[in-house]
Amino acid sequence: DEARFDRNPRPGADPWRDARHAIDQAMRFAPIRMTTLNVALIDSIEAPAQDMAEFRRVSDLLTALFPHHPLTLYNVGSRMAEFAGQWEDGLALVDQAISITPAPPSAYFLTQAYRAAMVGSDAEALEAVADLTSTTAESELLLNYLAAARNGQVDVMQRCRALSAEQGL
């Protein structure tokens, strides 16, 4: 998370290198553990040195080992869509994760909202943010704001701006 979100950076540290080292250690000692593979998946696609071959390898392994685990399906599907540009296949996995989760967290709906914001109509963008309920997630606030702006919902825009300001955004 230090590398991904630039939080609590240590002076002189290389958080991506440190993460890669930790992942290498975990892969050596626990190569098929769900947590190890999910972290390896995130590193392979989100690190500056994006490794698409490694992403595909870890994605295939994760979905083969844990084909019905919602968080794994979401992690693979969202990154497949958002980072690799494989929207159709990625959204199918995200939809599967949502369908098998009794009360999916609002983050599970982010990928659909990103897609609707990019290529959907104004109505589709607004519909896609209906399940984004976090009042502290920067991405959710931004997507809600954009959908509201596209649909002339000034009151929602003002609420999103106020919530963002409370967080210093």
Short mmCIF file of C-alpha atoms in Angstrom, two decimals:
data_model
loop_
_atom_site.label_atom_id
_atom_site.label_comp_id
_atom_site.label_asym_id
_atom_site.label_seq_id
_atom_site.Cartn_x
_atom_site.Cartn_y
_atom_site.Cartn_z
CA ASP A 1 0.00 0.00 0.00
CA GLU A 2 2.92 2.34 0.60
CA ALA A 3 3.85 1.97 -3.07
CA ARG A 4 0.32 1.93 -4.48
CA PHE A 5 -1.09 4.86 -2.54
CA ASP A 6 2.07 6.80 -1.66
CA ARG A 7 1.13 6.63 2.00
CA ASN A 8 3.68 6.79 4.83
CA PRO A 9 6.68 6.86 2.51
CA ARG A 10 9.97 6.03 4.18
CA PRO A 11 12.85 8.37 3.31
CA GLY A 12 15.14 6.78 0.72
CA ALA A 13 13.02 3.64 0.42
CA ASP A 14 11.83 2.04 -2.81
CA PRO A 15 8.42 0.65 -1.80
CA TRP A 16 7.86 -1.18 -5.11
CA ARG A 17 11.22 -2.95 -4.74
CA ASP A 18 10.42 -3.77 -1.12
CA ALA A 19 7.02 -5.14 -2.12
CA ARG A 20 8.57 -7.24 -4.88
CA HIS A 21 11.08 -8.68 -2.38
CA ALA A 22 8.28 -9.56 0.06
CA ILE A 23 6.26 -11.17 -2.74
CA ASP A 24 9.28 -13.19 -3.87
CA GLN A 25 9.73 -14.45 -0.31
CA ALA A 26 6.04 -15.33 0.00
CA MET A 27 6.06 -17.11 -3.36
CA ARG A 28 9.01 -19.17 -2.15
CA PHE A 29 7.36 -20.23 1.09
CA ALA A 30 3.64 -20.15 0.24
CA PRO A 31 3.34 -20.23 -3.57
CA ILE A 32 -0.35 -21.09 -3.83
CA ARG A 33 -1.80 -19.18 -0.90
CA MET A 34 -4.62 -16.87 -1.90
CA THR A 35 -3.14 -13.82 -0.17
CA THR A 36 0.29 -14.35 -1.71
CA LEU A 37 -1.16 -14.69 -5.20
CA ASN A 38 -3.48 -11.69 -4.84
CA VAL A 39 -0.59 -9.49 -3.77
CA ALA A 40 1.53 -10.84 -6.64
CA LEU A 41 -1.34 -10.07 -9.01
CA ILE A 42 -1.58 -6.46 -7.84
CA ASP A 43 2.19 -5.99 -8.05
CA SER A 44 2.39 -7.46 -11.55
CA ILE A 45 -0.11 -5.00 -13.02
CA GLU A 46 0.06 -1.90 -10.82
CA ALA A 47 3.82 -1.57 -10.32
CA PRO A 48 5.55 0.89 -12.65
CA ALA A 49 7.30 -2.01 -14.41
CA GLN A 50 3.98 -3.60 -15.42
CA ASP A 51 4.55 -7.27 -16.29
CA MET A 52 1.61 -8.41 -18.40
CA ALA A 53 2.92 -11.95 -18.79
CA GLU A 54 3.18 -12.31 -15.01
CA PHE A 55 -0.27 -10.76 -14.62
CA ARG A 56 -1.77 -13.32 -16.99
CA ARG A 57 0.09 -16.18 -15.27
CA VAL A 58 -1.03 -15.18 -11.78
CA SER A 59 -4.58 -14.41 -12.98
CA ASP A 60 -4.89 -17.84 -14.54
CA LEU A 61 -3.52 -19.51 -11.43
CA LEU A 62 -5.80 -17.56 -9.10
CA THR A 63 -8.96 -18.25 -11.08
CA ALA A 64 -8.04 -21.93 -11.41
CA LEU A 65 -7.34 -22.36 -7.69
CA PHE A 66 -10.12 -20.10 -6.35
CA PRO A 67 -12.84 -19.97 -9.03
CA HIS A 68 -15.62 -19.03 -6.59
CA HIS A 69 -13.85 -16.66 -4.23
CA PRO A 70 -15.45 -13.20 -4.62
CA LEU A 71 -12.45 -11.04 -3.68
CA THR A 72 -10.18 -13.01 -5.98
CA LEU A 73 -12.66 -12.71 -8.86
CA TYR A 74 -12.96 -8.99 -8.19
CA ASN A 75 -9.18 -8.47 -7.95
CA VAL A 76 -8.54 -10.31 -11.20
CA GLY A 77 -11.52 -8.87 -13.07
CA SER A 78 -11.09 -5.26 -12.04
CA ARG A 79 -7.40 -5.21 -12.93
CA MET A 80 -8.01 -7.11 -16.14
CA ALA A 81 -10.46 -4.39 -17.18
CA GLU A 82 -8.90 -1.25 -15.74
CA PHE A 83 -5.20 -1.96 -16.31
CA ALA A 84 -5.08 -4.48 -19.15
CA GLY A 85 -8.01 -3.00 -21.08
CA GLN A 86 -9.85 -6.34 -21.26
CA TRP A 87 -13.14 -4.79 -20.25
CA GLU A 88 -15.53 -7.52 -21.37
CA ASP A 89 -13.71 -10.40 -19.67
CA GLY A 90 -12.82 -8.30 -16.63
CA LEU A 91 -16.36 -7.05 -16.08
CA ALA A 92 -17.65 -10.62 -16.40
CA LEU A 93 -15.46 -11.65 -13.45
CA VAL A 94 -16.49 -8.56 -11.45
CA ASP A 95 -20.15 -9.34 -12.15
CA GLN A 96 -19.58 -12.91 -10.99
CA ALA A 97 -17.98 -11.65 -7.76
CA ILE A 98 -20.96 -9.36 -7.16
CA SER A 99 -23.48 -12.10 -7.88
CA ILE A 100 -22.01 -14.52 -5.32
CA THR A 101 -21.47 -11.97 -2.56
CA PRO A 102 -24.51 -11.46 -0.29
CA ALA A 103 -23.72 -7.78 0.38
CA PRO A 104 -20.90 -6.73 -1.94
CA PRO A 105 -18.83 -3.73 -0.81
CA SER A 106 -19.25 -0.59 -2.87
CA ALA A 107 -15.69 -0.99 -4.19
CA TYR A 108 -16.89 -4.02 -6.18
CA PHE A 109 -18.92 -1.60 -8.32
CA LEU A 110 -16.03 0.73 -9.18
CA THR A 111 -14.99 -0.99 -12.40
CA GLN A 112 -18.51 -0.77 -13.80
CA ALA A 113 -18.65 2.91 -12.84
CA TYR A 114 -15.28 3.63 -14.49
CA ARG A 115 -16.49 2.00 -17.68
CA ALA A 116 -19.79 3.89 -17.64
CA ALA A 117 -17.98 7.18 -16.99
CA MET A 118 -15.74 6.57 -20.01
CA VAL A 119 -18.14 5.21 -22.62
CA GLY A 120 -21.63 5.21 -21.14
CA SER A 121 -24.42 7.67 -21.61
CA ASP A 122 -25.22 10.25 -18.95
CA ALA A 123 -28.00 7.99 -17.63
CA GLU A 124 -25.68 4.94 -17.60
CA ALA A 125 -23.03 6.88 -15.69
CA LEU A 126 -25.61 7.89 -13.10
CA GLU A 127 -26.98 4.35 -12.80
CA ALA A 128 -23.47 2.91 -12.43
CA VAL A 129 -22.67 5.03 -9.37
CA ALA A 130 -25.85 4.08 -7.49
CA ASP A 131 -23.97 1.37 -5.57
CA LEU A 132 -20.93 3.55 -4.79
CA THR A 133 -21.82 4.43 -1.23
CA SER A 134 -18.50 5.26 0.40
CA THR A 135 -18.25 8.84 1.60
CA THR A 136 -14.49 8.63 2.10
CA ALA A 137 -13.18 6.85 -1.02
CA GLU A 138 -11.69 9.43 -3.37
CA SER A 139 -12.47 7.40 -6.50
CA GLU A 140 -16.10 6.91 -5.49
CA LEU A 141 -16.59 10.58 -4.68
CA LEU A 142 -15.08 11.58 -8.01
CA LEU A 143 -17.23 9.15 -9.99
CA ASN A 144 -20.36 10.28 -8.15
CA TYR A 145 -19.43 13.91 -8.83
CA LEU A 146 -18.85 13.25 -12.54
CA ALA A 147 -22.13 11.38 -12.95
CA ALA A 148 -23.98 14.14 -11.11
CA ALA A 149 -22.31 16.81 -13.27
CA ARG A 150 -23.29 14.97 -16.44
CA ASN A 151 -26.88 14.90 -15.25
CA GLY A 152 -27.12 18.43 -13.81
CA GLN A 153 -27.50 17.30 -10.19
CA VAL A 154 -25.97 20.33 -8.52
CA ASP A 155 -26.97 19.23 -5.00
CA VAL A 156 -25.11 15.92 -5.38
CA MET A 157 -22.11 17.73 -6.86
CA GLN A 158 -22.00 20.08 -3.87
CA ARG A 159 -22.27 17.17 -1.42
CA CYS A 160 -19.40 15.32 -3.15
CA ARG A 161 -17.25 18.47 -3.13
CA ALA A 162 -17.96 19.01 0.57
CA LEU A 163 -17.07 15.40 1.41
CA SER A 164 -13.89 15.69 -0.64
CA ALA A 165 -12.95 18.93 1.12
CA GLU A 166 -13.42 17.27 4.52
CA GLN A 167 -10.68 14.84 3.50
CA GLY A 168 -8.41 17.59 2.24
CA LEU A 169 -8.85 16.62 -1.40
#
